[in-house]
Amino acid sequence: MSRLIVISNRVSAGGGAQGGLAVALSAALREHGGIWFGWSGNETSEFTGHINMERVDGVTTATVDLEEQDIEEYYDGYANRTLWPLFHYRIDLAEYERSFADGYKRANERFAETALPLIEPDDLVWVQDYHMFPLGKELRSRGVENRIGFFLHIPWPPRRLLATLPEARALTEGLLAYDLIGFHTEEWLQSFCDYVSHELGGTVDDDGWLTVGERRLRLIACPVGIDAKEFAALAASEKARETYERVRVSAVGRTMIVGVDRLDYSKGLEERFLGYERFLVEHPEERKEVTLLQIAPPSRGTVDSYQRIRSTLEGLAGRINGAHAGLDWVPIRYVNQGYTRDLLAGVYRASKVGLVTPLRDGMNLVAKEYVAAQDPADPGVLILSRFAGAADQMPEALLVNPHSAEEISDALSRAITMPREERIQRWRRLMNGVEEHDVMWWSKRFTDALQDRHEQACGSVLRN
Ligand code: GDG
């Protein structure tokens, strides 16, 4: 079996506490042997390319520090202010600056140069996400002939939106250096094909082989999952049980509705609060019978649009609570803090409704975690945005348009009154999918396809 070199912006080996994706990549690295390479998260006064090698829980990690200018232009700039908003359909928030594009290119050249000596002739190289689009091309230009795969964790935007990015063509052409490109869903894959066929004259056959001039590479839809077993075990842990009790007691018999999201404008938090308010107004009989607990740990706080969404949400939660609260009841508990995963599992289990309403999301792992944490004998109901990649695999959730306060309100009403039999039926089917297509399945599918052991595209085994 070939060694695996995983390359991603941040490296987080070390198992459970870091979340399912880190668990899966660590497991794949343990199985194949190899190295996880990326940015240390630290700043250095001058880039030296010095690699810090460590061994964490059986996984070898190799990290490199970046200069302040690289962090500003590559990470805060092109990745977080340009690509993230654009790829989530928010060109109104996307900032197009040549300095960001230059910094992004420079950082990727530096990553390639630094990773080069780590790569041996038979290694499989697996590059992760939008921070590293050009890395494959940079490695090729330095003579790397290995199989190199790329997985995109966020949506691929529609062609006409992508065309607003000055570097759109160069960026997409750069991706042709990979042997395999993975997307979460058929929709993101089709968007990519649409751009490539219109702008680069590419053609794609039924098995997902893309041909552009002399280049031939494979495209697959390969949806990421969670470590379902680990999550169900977390939900049964002592800490989760304690949290479950605390949440239930604090709800004093009311139905708890939960949302858990990084504080990000793509997650539809504002629209969610408005949908919930609509529900309170349209269903006076349910008022005081429900509480919304929204956990939203801040992220990317140095970026203006993230500061703005934070203050907008604080204002909105305050206004809704001010307008509807009573002496002994507050409609929204809004918490800007992160919690440990076992505690989150307890919160999910204590909540009769999981409200997951991103405006656009590559996949969305919270939807799957919510399902995995439920009590099989009395499960809660998942309300899920149609615009999350997860909606493709989770048709038994109550699917909503997150832009419509009325649809959110109707779905809340339906979830709260849903008979236990129906809840169990829906949950069982959702859980089967979460268990079958877990994160180990995802990493194996991708590495097998990269190794070319599977001729079949991942998409063909997905549920429709
Ligand atoms: C990107 C794509 C895609 C949240 N709050 C806390 C906490 N979390 C954890 C959740 C979940 C993870 O963060 C969030 O995952 P998502 O999938 O929802 O979203 P992104 O961070 O935007 O991830 C996304 C994903 O990549 C994988 O491909 O699904 O579409 O945008 O695991 O539980 N974890 C802890 N405390 C918190 O307070 N410990």
XYZ file of C-alpha atoms and ligand atoms in Angstrom:
503
model
C 0.000 0.000 0.000
C 1.276 3.468 -0.912
C 2.108 5.991 1.772
C -0.246 8.947 2.064
C 0.803 12.588 2.199
C -2.117 14.750 3.368
C -1.675 18.471 2.768
C -4.091 20.979 4.288
C -4.016 24.514 5.605
C -4.136 23.381 9.217
C -2.961 20.097 10.686
C -4.897 18.595 13.580
C -3.839 15.025 14.240
C -4.526 13.589 17.656
C -7.940 11.978 17.527
C -11.314 12.587 19.178
C -11.101 16.145 20.500
C -10.361 17.533 17.014
C -13.481 16.287 15.300
C -14.459 13.689 12.747
C -12.472 14.941 9.802
C -9.215 14.955 11.739
C -10.090 11.492 13.040
C -10.629 10.172 9.494
C -7.509 11.698 8.038
C -5.482 10.468 11.021
C -6.944 6.973 10.574
C -6.098 6.981 6.861
C -2.580 8.138 7.703
C -2.178 5.406 10.311
C -3.349 2.798 7.803
C -1.212 3.967 4.900
C 1.655 5.433 6.886
C 2.798 8.850 5.749
C 2.766 12.473 6.779
C 0.242 15.265 7.393
C 1.711 18.537 6.211
C 0.450 22.118 6.600
C 0.668 25.483 8.310
C 1.422 25.373 12.039
C -0.956 28.270 12.700
C 2.067 30.233 13.957
C 3.678 33.369 12.624
C 7.393 33.832 12.031
C 9.254 37.081 11.271
C 10.828 35.636 8.142
C 9.773 32.512 6.225
C 12.506 29.865 6.492
C 10.723 26.711 5.330
C 11.861 24.985 8.501
C 9.666 21.926 9.066
C 8.622 20.929 12.539
C 8.097 17.138 12.565
C 6.073 15.543 15.343
C 4.524 12.205 16.069
C 1.002 12.549 17.496
C -1.034 9.407 18.281
C 0.689 7.347 15.616
C 0.518 10.082 12.962
C 3.539 12.010 11.704
C 2.842 15.703 11.254
C 5.044 18.242 9.496
C 4.226 21.915 9.977
C 5.702 25.162 8.820
C 5.333 28.726 10.162
C 4.214 31.574 7.886
C 5.167 35.262 7.747
C 2.701 37.932 8.818
C 2.240 39.088 5.215
C 1.448 35.541 4.054
C -1.111 35.129 6.823
C -2.755 38.453 5.940
C -2.834 37.970 2.184
C -3.159 34.210 1.795
C -5.238 33.175 4.806
C -7.194 36.233 6.041
C -7.176 37.672 2.523
C -7.650 35.347 -0.455
C -8.936 32.314 1.462
C -11.301 34.044 3.899
C -12.202 37.339 2.195
C -12.208 36.276 -1.454
C -12.774 32.552 -1.997
C -14.954 31.687 1.011
C -17.653 34.320 0.316
C -17.556 33.792 -3.468
C -17.812 30.009 -3.193
C -20.790 30.482 -0.832
C -22.516 32.666 -3.464
C -21.792 35.932 -1.609
C -20.092 38.094 -4.213
C -21.427 41.075 -2.266
C -18.923 40.164 0.472
C -16.068 38.931 -1.739
C -13.026 41.213 -1.884
C -10.967 41.109 -5.063
C -7.445 42.418 -4.396
C -4.352 41.589 -6.447
C -2.263 41.580 -3.277
C -4.462 38.773 -1.883
C -4.115 36.733 -5.083
C -0.327 37.276 -5.085
C -0.030 36.313 -1.422
C -2.112 33.174 -2.065
C 0.145 32.160 -4.941
C 3.275 32.871 -2.898
C 2.064 30.865 0.106
C 1.185 27.914 -2.143
C 4.624 28.069 -3.775
C 6.164 28.037 -0.326
C 4.029 25.085 0.752
C 5.038 23.187 -2.401
C 8.726 23.967 -2.005
C 8.653 22.909 1.662
C 6.615 19.740 1.135
C 8.727 18.588 -1.821
C 11.453 16.716 0.128
C 8.780 14.865 2.135
C 7.276 13.181 -0.955
C 8.669 9.791 -2.034
C 8.099 8.309 -5.517
C 5.206 5.952 -4.665
C 3.329 8.237 -2.261
C -0.285 9.266 -2.817
C -0.687 12.998 -2.234
C -4.065 14.256 -0.989
C -4.581 18.026 -0.948
C -7.502 19.463 1.054
C -9.713 22.434 0.315
C -9.818 25.921 -1.126
C -6.702 27.219 0.629
C -4.634 25.013 -1.646
C -6.170 25.024 -5.135
C -2.809 25.703 -6.889
C -0.709 23.308 -4.836
C -0.945 20.392 -7.260
C 0.290 22.562 -10.123
C 3.116 23.931 -7.981
C 4.181 20.388 -7.096
C 4.039 19.292 -10.751
C 6.199 22.241 -11.813
C 8.771 20.996 -9.297
C 8.826 17.571 -10.922
C 6.357 15.627 -8.759
C 4.840 12.818 -10.856
C 2.938 11.077 -8.064
C -0.820 10.594 -8.039
C -2.193 13.818 -6.542
C -5.821 14.208 -5.488
C -7.767 17.258 -4.341
C -10.908 17.401 -2.201
C -13.084 20.513 -1.999
C -14.952 20.862 1.314
C -17.080 23.831 0.209
C -19.484 24.278 -2.733
C -18.229 24.971 -6.259
C -20.097 28.135 -7.309
C -22.182 28.530 -10.478
C -20.169 29.500 -13.556
C -21.482 33.048 -13.819
C -20.631 33.804 -10.208
C -17.167 32.309 -10.510
C -16.571 34.411 -13.616
C -16.523 37.526 -11.372
C -13.238 36.376 -9.860
C -10.347 37.881 -11.832
C -8.269 34.708 -11.393
C -11.146 32.277 -12.079
C -9.685 30.824 -15.233
C -6.134 30.437 -13.942
C -7.403 28.917 -10.731
C -9.544 26.345 -12.544
C -6.828 25.540 -15.083
C -4.472 24.962 -12.167
C -6.801 22.244 -10.881
C -6.217 20.205 -14.023
C -2.826 19.263 -12.553
C -4.582 16.853 -10.179
C -5.394 13.223 -11.044
C -8.630 13.223 -9.053
C -10.910 15.989 -7.772
C -13.583 15.189 -5.174
C -16.711 17.201 -4.334
C -19.333 16.555 -1.662
C -22.253 16.461 -4.090
C -23.213 15.948 -7.692
C -24.412 19.580 -7.748
C -20.966 21.032 -6.937
C -19.390 18.592 -9.394
C -21.804 19.679 -12.139
C -21.041 23.352 -11.452
C -17.377 22.597 -11.922
C -18.077 20.716 -15.177
C -20.196 23.607 -16.390
C -17.320 26.056 -15.908
C -14.741 23.725 -17.396
C -16.824 22.902 -20.466
C -17.836 26.525 -21.178
C -14.600 28.286 -20.358
C -11.910 25.672 -21.008
C -13.567 23.520 -23.666
C -13.441 20.402 -21.483
C -15.633 17.322 -21.883
C -16.766 14.900 -19.190
C -17.844 11.308 -19.865
C -20.421 9.309 -17.900
C -17.786 7.849 -15.567
C -16.583 11.268 -14.509
C -13.443 11.405 -16.660
C -12.680 14.982 -17.649
C -10.656 15.705 -20.761
C -9.230 19.155 -21.469
C -6.757 19.137 -24.352
C -4.086 16.595 -23.411
C -5.124 16.413 -19.757
C -7.361 13.646 -18.450
C -8.452 13.453 -14.823
C -11.241 11.985 -12.778
C -14.059 13.857 -10.974
C -16.070 12.229 -8.188
C -18.884 13.129 -5.831
C -17.795 11.718 -2.490
C -19.730 13.138 0.465
C -17.891 13.410 3.758
C -19.449 11.807 6.831
C -18.841 11.800 10.559
C -17.386 9.122 12.792
C -20.874 7.868 13.672
C -19.701 5.237 16.137
C -17.496 7.699 17.972
C -20.325 10.223 18.114
C -22.892 7.749 19.400
C -20.338 6.731 22.073
C -19.810 10.385 22.981
C -23.573 10.776 23.361
C -23.542 7.895 25.873
C -20.562 9.286 27.831
C -20.771 10.511 31.427
C -20.232 14.136 30.379
C -22.979 13.908 27.737
C -25.387 12.387 30.256
C -24.649 15.150 32.769
C -25.138 17.790 30.079
C -28.332 16.130 28.919
C -29.725 16.371 32.463
C -28.608 19.991 32.865
C -30.204 21.032 29.598
C -33.443 19.166 30.348
C -33.688 20.674 33.830
C -32.961 24.163 32.528
C -35.681 23.769 29.891
C -38.251 23.038 32.631
C -40.401 20.842 30.448
C -40.147 22.988 27.330
C -39.112 21.638 23.956
C -35.495 22.501 23.296
C -34.555 23.455 19.724
C -30.828 23.513 19.044
C -28.528 25.146 16.510
C -24.733 24.669 16.524
C -22.653 26.560 13.983
C -19.403 28.400 13.608
C -20.404 32.060 13.635
C -20.382 32.503 9.860
C -22.697 34.344 7.458
C -23.058 31.182 5.340
C -24.827 29.387 8.188
C -28.059 31.435 7.893
C -28.254 32.394 11.561
C -30.030 35.684 10.987
C -32.656 34.008 8.793
C -32.982 31.226 11.388
C -33.722 33.700 14.188
C -36.313 35.431 11.994
C -37.931 32.105 11.094
C -38.104 31.210 14.774
C -39.629 34.577 15.597
C -42.227 33.997 12.903
C -43.059 30.695 14.553
C -43.537 32.426 17.925
C -45.916 34.932 16.351
C -47.845 32.429 14.216
C -48.159 29.789 16.931
C -49.117 31.604 20.107
C -50.169 28.247 21.632
C -46.552 27.027 21.380
C -44.986 30.175 22.801
C -43.433 29.487 26.159
C -43.393 25.780 25.282
C -40.165 26.085 23.307
C -36.659 27.498 23.713
C -34.046 27.946 21.009
C -30.485 27.293 22.149
C -28.048 28.628 19.568
C -24.385 27.798 20.122
C -22.178 29.869 17.811
C -18.463 30.009 18.628
C -16.870 33.018 16.884
C -14.547 32.340 13.964
C -12.323 34.474 11.688
C -12.753 37.456 14.010
C -10.166 39.552 12.138
C -12.405 39.737 9.045
C -14.914 42.660 8.952
C -17.840 40.640 7.633
C -17.495 38.284 10.626
C -17.478 41.209 13.072
C -20.611 42.543 11.384
C -22.537 39.262 11.514
C -21.634 38.956 15.177
C -23.063 42.341 16.101
C -26.124 41.862 13.840
C -26.959 38.604 15.592
C -26.456 40.039 19.053
C -28.853 42.843 18.130
C -31.394 40.468 16.627
C -31.363 38.013 19.558
C -31.716 40.968 21.942
C -34.632 42.412 19.969
C -36.485 39.071 19.745
C -35.949 38.359 23.427
C -36.990 41.907 24.336
C -40.171 41.654 22.270
C -41.290 38.169 23.344
C -39.703 37.185 26.695
C -41.721 36.945 29.881
C -40.779 36.913 33.555
C -39.904 33.225 33.493
C -39.121 32.593 29.817
C -36.565 33.739 27.243
C -37.166 32.597 23.644
C -33.510 32.493 22.513
C -30.431 31.473 24.432
C -27.611 32.685 22.264
C -24.158 31.486 23.301
C -20.961 32.767 21.640
C -18.756 30.057 23.011
C -17.362 26.697 21.946
C -17.965 23.505 23.942
C -16.273 20.126 24.036
C -17.641 17.447 21.728
C -19.002 15.223 24.506
C -20.906 18.166 25.917
C -22.274 19.005 22.453
C -23.441 15.401 22.082
C -25.458 15.762 25.314
C -26.984 19.026 24.081
C -28.014 17.431 20.763
C -29.626 14.516 22.565
C -31.555 16.746 24.927
C -32.951 18.774 22.022
C -36.137 17.599 20.356
C -35.402 19.622 17.230
C -32.077 20.153 15.423
C -32.291 23.357 13.380
C -29.627 23.362 10.643
C -30.402 26.074 8.108
C -27.286 27.252 6.232
C -27.863 29.449 3.173
C -25.153 27.438 1.431
C -22.914 24.701 2.825
C -20.550 22.219 1.168
C -21.893 19.410 3.362
C -22.711 20.284 7.021
C -21.559 17.851 9.663
C -23.753 19.212 12.462
C -26.816 17.676 10.738
C -25.157 14.245 10.882
C -23.906 14.698 14.447
C -27.409 15.656 15.591
C -28.800 12.435 14.108
C -26.006 10.267 15.565
C -26.579 11.624 19.085
C -30.326 10.829 19.288
C -32.032 8.325 21.559
C -33.281 5.572 19.177
C -36.438 5.086 21.243
C -37.380 8.780 21.286
C -35.391 10.647 18.639
C -35.633 14.328 17.821
C -36.442 15.803 14.396
C -33.853 17.311 12.052
C -34.850 20.446 10.128
C -32.331 20.912 7.329
C -31.685 23.518 4.645
C -32.146 22.368 1.056
C -28.983 24.280 0.262
C -26.673 22.217 2.470
C -24.812 19.433 0.654
C -26.135 17.098 3.378
C -29.710 17.520 2.071
C -28.909 15.177 -0.828
C -28.268 12.298 1.516
C -30.867 13.205 4.145
C -34.284 13.415 2.456
C -36.008 12.152 5.643
C -35.171 15.398 7.418
C -37.727 18.214 7.164
C -36.126 20.103 4.279
C -36.642 23.867 4.177
C -35.709 26.921 2.189
C -33.729 28.857 4.821
C -34.572 32.196 3.190
C -38.262 31.677 3.939
C -39.267 32.518 7.513
C -42.618 30.878 6.769
C -41.055 27.548 5.781
C -38.903 27.559 8.922
C -41.952 28.374 11.021
C -44.050 25.602 9.403
C -41.256 23.057 9.815
C -40.838 23.945 13.501
C -44.538 23.454 14.068
C -44.480 20.114 12.264
C -41.361 18.919 14.108
C -42.715 19.779 17.524
C -45.988 17.959 16.955
C -44.605 14.969 15.036
C -45.790 11.623 16.460
C -43.111 9.384 17.936
C -43.692 6.649 15.310
C -42.923 9.024 12.472
C -39.902 10.437 14.305
C -38.498 6.945 14.786
C -39.085 6.004 11.142
C -37.422 9.098 9.793
C -34.537 8.898 12.250
C -33.837 5.218 11.506
C -33.375 5.924 7.803
C -31.247 8.975 8.488
C -29.099 7.049 10.956
C -28.594 4.177 8.495
C -27.156 6.664 6.018
C -24.981 8.391 8.626
C -23.590 5.014 9.726
C -23.080 3.602 6.258
C -21.474 6.651 4.681
C -19.300 7.647 7.582
C -16.022 9.487 7.509
C -13.934 6.313 7.180
C -16.024 5.363 4.115
C -15.299 8.804 2.683
C -11.531 8.687 3.132
C -11.333 5.113 1.859
C -13.414 5.935 -1.222
C -11.224 8.869 -2.044
C -7.887 7.142 -1.494
C -9.091 4.029 -3.357
C -10.174 6.162 -6.308
C -6.837 7.960 -6.204
C -5.083 4.655 -6.198
C -7.422 3.654 -9.006
C -8.651 0.506 -7.331
C -12.267 1.611 -7.757
C -13.332 2.166 -11.297
C -16.798 3.195 -10.181
C -17.330 6.857 -9.316
C -18.354 7.449 -5.700
C -21.508 9.176 -6.907
C -23.030 5.924 -8.109
C -23.412 4.554 -4.592
C -25.126 7.626 -3.199
C -28.765 7.602 -2.228
C -30.999 9.767 -4.330
C -16.451 22.889 6.210
C -17.615 23.105 5.231
C -18.252 20.696 5.496
C -19.254 23.715 16.063
N -19.347 24.336 17.257
C -18.574 23.648 18.108
C -18.004 22.576 17.421
N -18.429 22.647 16.181
C -18.090 21.620 15.170
C -19.325 20.843 14.779
C -18.895 20.250 13.442
C -17.941 21.325 12.925
O -17.599 22.188 14.010
C -18.609 22.191 11.879
O -18.705 21.451 10.710
P -19.609 21.917 9.505
O -19.646 20.822 8.524
O -20.956 22.253 10.026
O -19.004 23.260 8.937
P -17.583 23.996 8.553
O -16.761 24.283 9.742
O -18.026 25.201 7.803
O -16.784 22.982 7.602
C -18.764 22.155 5.531
C -17.006 20.540 6.355
O -15.995 21.510 6.012
C -16.390 19.136 6.158
O -16.122 18.884 4.816
O -19.270 19.865 6.021
O -19.802 22.306 4.588
O -18.067 24.460 5.291
O -18.169 19.061 13.612
O -19.614 19.902 15.777
N -17.171 21.667 17.981
C -16.901 21.825 19.305
N -17.443 22.857 20.050
C -18.282 23.770 19.477
O -18.786 24.667 20.162
N -16.085 20.959 19.922
